Every structure is written in structure tokens, then in C-alpha cells.
């Protein structure tokens, strides 16, 4: 059935119809079956090959929805982890930034235009934050067995500071894009009024 709708069959059928026209006008003569078959074959051979459909990857909006769902699971995990006050404060600031970026009413169309931002959010939610917290929890247990080591809280706070700075850069990038859109619209309206 797929061949019947293919480009090769359609081009061959057009060639075969041309052969029938030649037959009915008397040009093909007694060799009309060979002419019709030959024109069908020629049409099928010169037709462009079928192109496979490109893969259907999810668009950034769908990816953002998945990251939002993962962020909810991350928040549930983080609510059950006992952290020192300083680290808990830094983690609260970071999750607040991530929550604002993932807010469906605030920036979905802006982020959907920037696959790098979607990737950065996905990496932060799915890998960086859970790994930093989980590593702290496991290292804290070992630090209790061997006191005198560098406290794992210090590493966690440093990691959260770095992740927070990365999230702030992402917020600034998204904000700059919106400011640029506003400047462009102002310039367009100014040019239009002149």
C-alpha cells in the first residue's frame, strides 16, 4: 500500500499515462505495451527517493513540563533531608529561583525559545541539586566516624553557592531577552510613527 502512494509509483504512473496518450494518438503503434511499460519504468527511475520522516523529539515546552514534574519530586525529597541552617537557607534560595524559572505562568514561552536554558534547568533539577544534597548526606555519616576532617557542610554550601550563581545567570539571561524584546518593540513603534 505504501508503494501505491510513493513518489516512484506516481511518477511512473504519469509516464504510463503519457505512453497511453502516445498509443491513442497512434505514435506508439504496435509496440504500445513496451512504450507504456518503458515510460512507467523511466518515470519510476527518475522520481526522487522517499525521505524518511525526521524523528519526533519533544519540543522544549514538553520538556519543561517534564522538568516541572521532576522538580516537584525533588522538592518532596528535599523536604525530608535534615540540613544545617546555612545550607538550608542557600538551598531555599536556589529552589526559589528554580521554582520561579519553572513557573508555568511566568516564563514558559521564553524558556521554550532557549533550549540551552531548558537543558540548564533540567541538569540542575535532575542532577546537580540532588547529587549535592545526597553526597552531603552520605559524607556527613562518614565524617561522624572520622572527626577532624573538613566538614561536609562547607562543601555543600560551596556547591549550593555555585548552583545559585548559575541559576542567577539564567534568570539574568531570560530577563535580558525580555528587555531586548521590549527595546525592539519600542524601536519598531518609533520607526512606524515616523
PDB file of C-alpha atoms in Angstrom:
ATOM      1  CA  UNK A   1       0.000   0.000   0.000  1.00  0.00           C
ATOM      2  CA  UNK A   2       2.881   2.384   0.759  1.00  0.00           C
ATOM      3  CA  UNK A   3       4.288   1.851  -2.734  1.00  0.00           C
ATOM      4  CA  UNK A   4       0.983   2.887  -4.316  1.00  0.00           C
ATOM      5  CA  UNK A   5       1.337   6.308  -2.668  1.00  0.00           C
ATOM      6  CA  UNK A   6       5.085   6.594  -3.241  1.00  0.00           C
ATOM      7  CA  UNK A   7       6.721   9.174  -5.466  1.00  0.00           C
ATOM      8  CA  UNK A   8       8.147   6.451  -7.683  1.00  0.00           C
ATOM      9  CA  UNK A   9       4.729   4.948  -8.409  1.00  0.00           C
ATOM     10  CA  UNK A  10       3.156   8.362  -9.009  1.00  0.00           C
ATOM     11  CA  UNK A  11       5.938   9.403 -11.423  1.00  0.00           C
ATOM     12  CA  UNK A  12       5.798   6.015 -13.145  1.00  0.00           C
ATOM     13  CA  UNK A  13       2.014   6.270 -13.455  1.00  0.00           C
ATOM     14  CA  UNK A  14       2.374   9.699 -15.035  1.00  0.00           C
ATOM     15  CA  UNK A  15       4.851   8.219 -17.525  1.00  0.00           C
ATOM     16  CA  UNK A  16       2.494   5.312 -18.208  1.00  0.00           C
ATOM     17  CA  UNK A  17      -0.353   7.742 -18.870  1.00  0.00           C
ATOM     18  CA  UNK A  18       1.886   9.601 -21.304  1.00  0.00           C
ATOM     19  CA  UNK A  19       2.515   6.253 -23.024  1.00  0.00           C
ATOM     20  CA  UNK A  20      -1.246   5.645 -23.295  1.00  0.00           C
ATOM     21  CA  UNK A  21      -1.678   9.109 -24.795  1.00  0.00           C
ATOM     22  CA  UNK A  22       1.014   8.257 -27.337  1.00  0.00           C
ATOM     23  CA  UNK A  23      -0.774   4.977 -28.058  1.00  0.00           C
ATOM     24  CA  UNK A  24      -4.161   6.616 -28.634  1.00  0.00           C
ATOM     25  CA  UNK A  25      -2.641   9.264 -30.890  1.00  0.00           C
ATOM     26  CA  UNK A  26      -1.065   6.496 -32.958  1.00  0.00           C
ATOM     27  CA  UNK A  27       2.570   7.362 -32.212  1.00  0.00           C
ATOM     28  CA  UNK A  28       3.377   4.173 -30.271  1.00  0.00           C
ATOM     29  CA  UNK A  29       1.989   1.805 -32.898  1.00  0.00           C
ATOM     30  CA  UNK A  30       2.203  -1.923 -32.326  1.00  0.00           C
ATOM     31  CA  UNK A  31       4.794  -1.553 -29.603  1.00  0.00           C
ATOM     32  CA  UNK A  32       2.447   0.324 -27.305  1.00  0.00           C
ATOM     33  CA  UNK A  33       2.840  -2.115 -24.352  1.00  0.00           C
ATOM     34  CA  UNK A  34       6.619  -1.642 -24.456  1.00  0.00           C
ATOM     35  CA  UNK A  35       6.218   2.157 -24.718  1.00  0.00           C
ATOM     36  CA  UNK A  36       3.772   2.300 -21.781  1.00  0.00           C
ATOM     37  CA  UNK A  37       5.908   0.000 -19.607  1.00  0.00           C
ATOM     38  CA  UNK A  38       9.097   1.818 -20.597  1.00  0.00           C
ATOM     39  CA  UNK A  39       7.671   5.238 -19.747  1.00  0.00           C
ATOM     40  CA  UNK A  40       6.331   3.873 -16.449  1.00  0.00           C
ATOM     41  CA  UNK A  41       9.793   2.469 -15.632  1.00  0.00           C
ATOM     42  CA  UNK A  42      11.539   5.692 -16.675  1.00  0.00           C
ATOM     43  CA  UNK A  43       9.207   7.756 -14.508  1.00  0.00           C
ATOM     44  CA  UNK A  44       9.770   5.442 -11.555  1.00  0.00           C
ATOM     45  CA  UNK A  45      13.529   5.648 -12.009  1.00  0.00           C
ATOM     46  CA  UNK A  46      13.765   9.429 -12.233  1.00  0.00           C
ATOM     47  CA  UNK A  47      11.444  10.081  -9.302  1.00  0.00           C
ATOM     48  CA  UNK A  48      13.204  11.346  -6.173  1.00  0.00           C
ATOM     49  CA  UNK A  49      13.548   8.783  -3.394  1.00  0.00           C
ATOM     50  CA  UNK A  50      11.253   8.829  -0.397  1.00  0.00           C
ATOM     51  CA  UNK A  51      12.584  10.766   2.544  1.00  0.00           C
ATOM     52  CA  UNK A  52      12.144   9.307   5.986  1.00  0.00           C
ATOM     53  CA  UNK A  53      10.300  11.488   8.450  1.00  0.00           C
ATOM     54  CA  UNK A  54      12.573  13.282  10.914  1.00  0.00           C
ATOM     55  CA  UNK A  55      12.489  11.972  14.473  1.00  0.00           C
ATOM     56  CA  UNK A  56       9.754  13.424  16.621  1.00  0.00           C
ATOM     57  CA  UNK A  57      11.590  14.859  19.598  1.00  0.00           C
ATOM     58  CA  UNK A  58       9.614  16.591  22.313  1.00  0.00           C
ATOM     59  CA  UNK A  59       9.547  20.347  21.975  1.00  0.00           C
ATOM     60  CA  UNK A  60      11.037  22.482  24.761  1.00  0.00           C
ATOM     61  CA  UNK A  61       7.565  23.169  26.199  1.00  0.00           C
ATOM     62  CA  UNK A  62       7.001  19.457  26.728  1.00  0.00           C
ATOM     63  CA  UNK A  63      10.487  19.147  28.190  1.00  0.00           C
ATOM     64  CA  UNK A  64       9.698  21.968  30.619  1.00  0.00           C
ATOM     65  CA  UNK A  65       6.575  20.151  31.764  1.00  0.00           C
ATOM     66  CA  UNK A  66       8.693  17.068  32.498  1.00  0.00           C
ATOM     67  CA  UNK A  67      11.252  19.167  34.385  1.00  0.00           C
ATOM     68  CA  UNK A  68       8.429  20.736  36.435  1.00  0.00           C
ATOM     69  CA  UNK A  69       7.219  17.270  37.432  1.00  0.00           C
ATOM     70  CA  UNK A  70      10.778  16.278  38.347  1.00  0.00           C
ATOM     71  CA  UNK A  71      11.159  19.484  40.369  1.00  0.00           C
ATOM     72  CA  UNK A  72       8.086  18.571  42.425  1.00  0.00           C
ATOM     73  CA  UNK A  73       9.662  15.188  43.185  1.00  0.00           C
ATOM     74  CA  UNK A  74      12.927  16.945  44.073  1.00  0.00           C
ATOM     75  CA  UNK A  75      11.112  19.259  46.491  1.00  0.00           C
ATOM     76  CA  UNK A  76       9.496  16.238  48.156  1.00  0.00           C
ATOM     77  CA  UNK A  77      12.944  14.648  48.541  1.00  0.00           C
ATOM     78  CA  UNK A  78      14.498  17.838  49.901  1.00  0.00           C
ATOM     79  CA  UNK A  79      11.747  18.285  52.466  1.00  0.00           C
ATOM     80  CA  UNK A  80      12.816  15.013  54.103  1.00  0.00           C
ATOM     81  CA  UNK A  81      16.528  15.862  54.328  1.00  0.00           C
ATOM     82  CA  UNK A  82      17.969  17.376  57.501  1.00  0.00           C
ATOM     83  CA  UNK A  83      20.397  20.146  56.543  1.00  0.00           C
ATOM     84  CA  UNK A  84      22.363  22.678  58.611  1.00  0.00           C
ATOM     85  CA  UNK A  85      20.743  26.122  58.787  1.00  0.00           C
ATOM     86  CA  UNK A  86      23.232  27.870  56.470  1.00  0.00           C
ATOM     87  CA  UNK A  87      22.923  25.185  53.786  1.00  0.00           C
ATOM     88  CA  UNK A  88      19.148  25.039  54.187  1.00  0.00           C
ATOM     89  CA  UNK A  89      18.956  28.810  53.613  1.00  0.00           C
ATOM     90  CA  UNK A  90      21.102  28.616  50.483  1.00  0.00           C
ATOM     91  CA  UNK A  91      19.101  25.644  49.241  1.00  0.00           C
ATOM     92  CA  UNK A  92      15.871  27.577  49.842  1.00  0.00           C
ATOM     93  CA  UNK A  93      17.162  30.480  47.749  1.00  0.00           C
ATOM     94  CA  UNK A  94      18.199  28.113  44.964  1.00  0.00           C
ATOM     95  CA  UNK A  95      14.913  26.217  44.890  1.00  0.00           C
ATOM     96  CA  UNK A  96      13.084  29.554  44.933  1.00  0.00           C
ATOM     97  CA  UNK A  97      14.951  30.620  41.781  1.00  0.00           C
ATOM     98  CA  UNK A  98      14.319  27.263  40.125  1.00  0.00           C
ATOM     99  CA  UNK A  99      10.660  27.406  41.091  1.00  0.00           C
ATOM    100  CA  UNK A 100      10.323  30.890  39.587  1.00  0.00           C
ATOM    101  CA  UNK A 101      12.003  29.791  36.364  1.00  0.00           C
ATOM    102  CA  UNK A 102       9.725  26.758  36.119  1.00  0.00           C
ATOM    103  CA  UNK A 103       6.547  28.686  36.932  1.00  0.00           C
ATOM    104  CA  UNK A 104       4.165  27.881  34.041  1.00  0.00           C
ATOM    105  CA  UNK A 105       2.578  31.338  34.210  1.00  0.00           C
ATOM    106  CA  UNK A 106       5.828  33.266  34.140  1.00  0.00           C
ATOM    107  CA  UNK A 107       8.392  32.190  31.578  1.00  0.00           C
ATOM    108  CA  UNK A 108       7.396  29.060  29.621  1.00  0.00           C
ATOM    109  CA  UNK A 109       7.395  30.697  26.187  1.00  0.00           C
ATOM    110  CA  UNK A 110      10.687  32.475  26.899  1.00  0.00           C
ATOM    111  CA  UNK A 111      12.393  29.295  28.033  1.00  0.00           C
ATOM    112  CA  UNK A 112      10.840  27.299  25.180  1.00  0.00           C
ATOM    113  CA  UNK A 113      12.786  29.510  22.758  1.00  0.00           C
ATOM    114  CA  UNK A 114      16.067  28.739  24.543  1.00  0.00           C
ATOM    115  CA  UNK A 115      16.983  25.031  24.548  1.00  0.00           C
ATOM    116  CA  UNK A 116      20.182  25.776  26.476  1.00  0.00           C
ATOM    117  CA  UNK A 117      18.140  27.242  29.323  1.00  0.00           C
ATOM    118  CA  UNK A 118      15.880  24.187  29.350  1.00  0.00           C
ATOM    119  CA  UNK A 119      18.969  21.979  29.486  1.00  0.00           C
ATOM    120  CA  UNK A 120      20.484  24.007  32.327  1.00  0.00           C
ATOM    121  CA  UNK A 121      17.260  23.791  34.332  1.00  0.00           C
ATOM    122  CA  UNK A 122      16.950  20.097  33.642  1.00  0.00           C
ATOM    123  CA  UNK A 123      20.536  19.461  34.735  1.00  0.00           C
ATOM    124  CA  UNK A 124      20.085  21.490  37.929  1.00  0.00           C
ATOM    125  CA  UNK A 125      16.832  19.769  38.891  1.00  0.00           C
ATOM    126  CA  UNK A 126      17.645  16.231  37.826  1.00  0.00           C
ATOM    127  CA  UNK A 127      21.341  16.008  38.606  1.00  0.00           C
ATOM    128  CA  UNK A 128      23.158  18.861  40.338  1.00  0.00           C
ATOM    129  CA  UNK A 129      20.917  19.648  43.319  1.00  0.00           C
ATOM    130  CA  UNK A 130      20.020  16.038  44.191  1.00  0.00           C
ATOM    131  CA  UNK A 131      23.633  14.935  43.839  1.00  0.00           C
ATOM    132  CA  UNK A 132      24.948  17.764  46.025  1.00  0.00           C
ATOM    133  CA  UNK A 133      22.441  17.026  48.791  1.00  0.00           C
ATOM    134  CA  UNK A 134      22.796  13.246  48.574  1.00  0.00           C
ATOM    135  CA  UNK A 135      26.592  13.468  48.629  1.00  0.00           C
ATOM    136  CA  UNK A 136      26.381  15.681  51.717  1.00  0.00           C
ATOM    137  CA  UNK A 137      24.070  13.229  53.485  1.00  0.00           C
ATOM    138  CA  UNK A 138      26.366  10.276  52.782  1.00  0.00           C
ATOM    139  CA  UNK A 139      29.564  12.185  53.577  1.00  0.00           C
ATOM    140  CA  UNK A 140      28.128  13.532  56.827  1.00  0.00           C
ATOM    141  CA  UNK A 141      27.740   9.979  58.092  1.00  0.00           C
ATOM    142  CA  UNK A 142      31.381   9.182  57.303  1.00  0.00           C
ATOM    143  CA  UNK A 143      32.564  12.448  58.874  1.00  0.00           C
ATOM    144  CA  UNK A 144      30.977  11.374  62.160  1.00  0.00           C
ATOM    145  CA  UNK A 145      33.096   8.215  62.106  1.00  0.00           C
ATOM    146  CA  UNK A 146      36.341  10.118  61.443  1.00  0.00           C
ATOM    147  CA  UNK A 147      36.194  13.516  63.160  1.00  0.00           C
ATOM    148  CA  UNK A 148      38.751  16.190  62.346  1.00  0.00           C
ATOM    149  CA  UNK A 149      38.107  16.103  58.618  1.00  0.00           C
ATOM    150  CA  UNK A 150      36.914  19.102  56.657  1.00  0.00           C
ATOM    151  CA  UNK A 151      33.194  19.445  57.424  1.00  0.00           C
ATOM    152  CA  UNK A 152      30.932  18.297  54.572  1.00  0.00           C
ATOM    153  CA  UNK A 153      28.677  21.293  55.285  1.00  0.00           C
ATOM    154  CA  UNK A 154      31.330  23.573  53.852  1.00  0.00           C
ATOM    155  CA  UNK A 155      31.368  21.652  50.560  1.00  0.00           C
ATOM    156  CA  UNK A 156      27.584  21.633  50.366  1.00  0.00           C
ATOM    157  CA  UNK A 157      27.389  25.384  50.986  1.00  0.00           C
ATOM    158  CA  UNK A 158      30.024  25.999  48.302  1.00  0.00           C
ATOM    159  CA  UNK A 159      28.188  23.752  45.836  1.00  0.00           C
ATOM    160  CA  UNK A 160      24.886  25.493  46.546  1.00  0.00           C
ATOM    161  CA  UNK A 161      26.557  28.888  46.076  1.00  0.00           C
ATOM    162  CA  UNK A 162      27.851  27.797  42.663  1.00  0.00           C
ATOM    163  CA  UNK A 163      24.464  26.389  41.647  1.00  0.00           C
ATOM    164  CA  UNK A 164      22.752  29.560  42.863  1.00  0.00           C
ATOM    165  CA  UNK A 165      25.116  31.716  40.799  1.00  0.00           C
ATOM    166  CA  UNK A 166      24.359  29.584  37.750  1.00  0.00           C
ATOM    167  CA  UNK A 167      20.616  29.960  38.336  1.00  0.00           C
ATOM    168  CA  UNK A 168      21.039  33.735  38.727  1.00  0.00           C
ATOM    169  CA  UNK A 169      22.886  33.874  35.397  1.00  0.00           C
ATOM    170  CA  UNK A 170      19.996  32.004  33.812  1.00  0.00           C
ATOM    171  CA  UNK A 171      17.478  34.427  35.343  1.00  0.00           C
ATOM    172  CA  UNK A 172      19.544  37.353  34.062  1.00  0.00           C
ATOM    173  CA  UNK A 173      19.747  35.817  30.589  1.00  0.00           C
ATOM    174  CA  UNK A 174      15.980  35.322  30.428  1.00  0.00           C
ATOM    175  CA  UNK A 175      15.393  38.832  31.769  1.00  0.00           C
ATOM    176  CA  UNK A 176      17.787  40.324  29.217  1.00  0.00           C
ATOM    177  CA  UNK A 177      15.932  38.575  26.421  1.00  0.00           C
ATOM    178  CA  UNK A 178      12.675  40.141  27.595  1.00  0.00           C
ATOM    179  CA  UNK A 179      14.309  43.565  27.919  1.00  0.00           C
ATOM    180  CA  UNK A 180      15.641  43.203  24.377  1.00  0.00           C
ATOM    181  CA  UNK A 181      12.162  42.328  23.112  1.00  0.00           C
ATOM    182  CA  UNK A 182      10.830  45.441  24.827  1.00  0.00           C
ATOM    183  CA  UNK A 183      13.536  47.647  23.279  1.00  0.00           C
ATOM    184  CA  UNK A 184      12.891  46.128  19.854  1.00  0.00           C
ATOM    185  CA  UNK A 185       9.165  46.791  20.119  1.00  0.00           C
ATOM    186  CA  UNK A 186       9.815  50.380  21.217  1.00  0.00           C
ATOM    187  CA  UNK A 187      12.142  50.917  18.259  1.00  0.00           C
ATOM    188  CA  UNK A 188       9.614  49.370  15.876  1.00  0.00           C
ATOM    189  CA  UNK A 189       6.814  51.613  17.155  1.00  0.00           C
ATOM    190  CA  UNK A 190       9.078  54.648  16.961  1.00  0.00           C
ATOM    191  CA  UNK A 191      10.093  53.817  13.375  1.00  0.00           C
ATOM    192  CA  UNK A 192       6.495  53.179  12.400  1.00  0.00           C
ATOM    193  CA  UNK A 193       5.315  56.519  13.747  1.00  0.00           C
ATOM    194  CA  UNK A 194       7.909  58.498  11.787  1.00  0.00           C
TER     195      UNK A 194
END
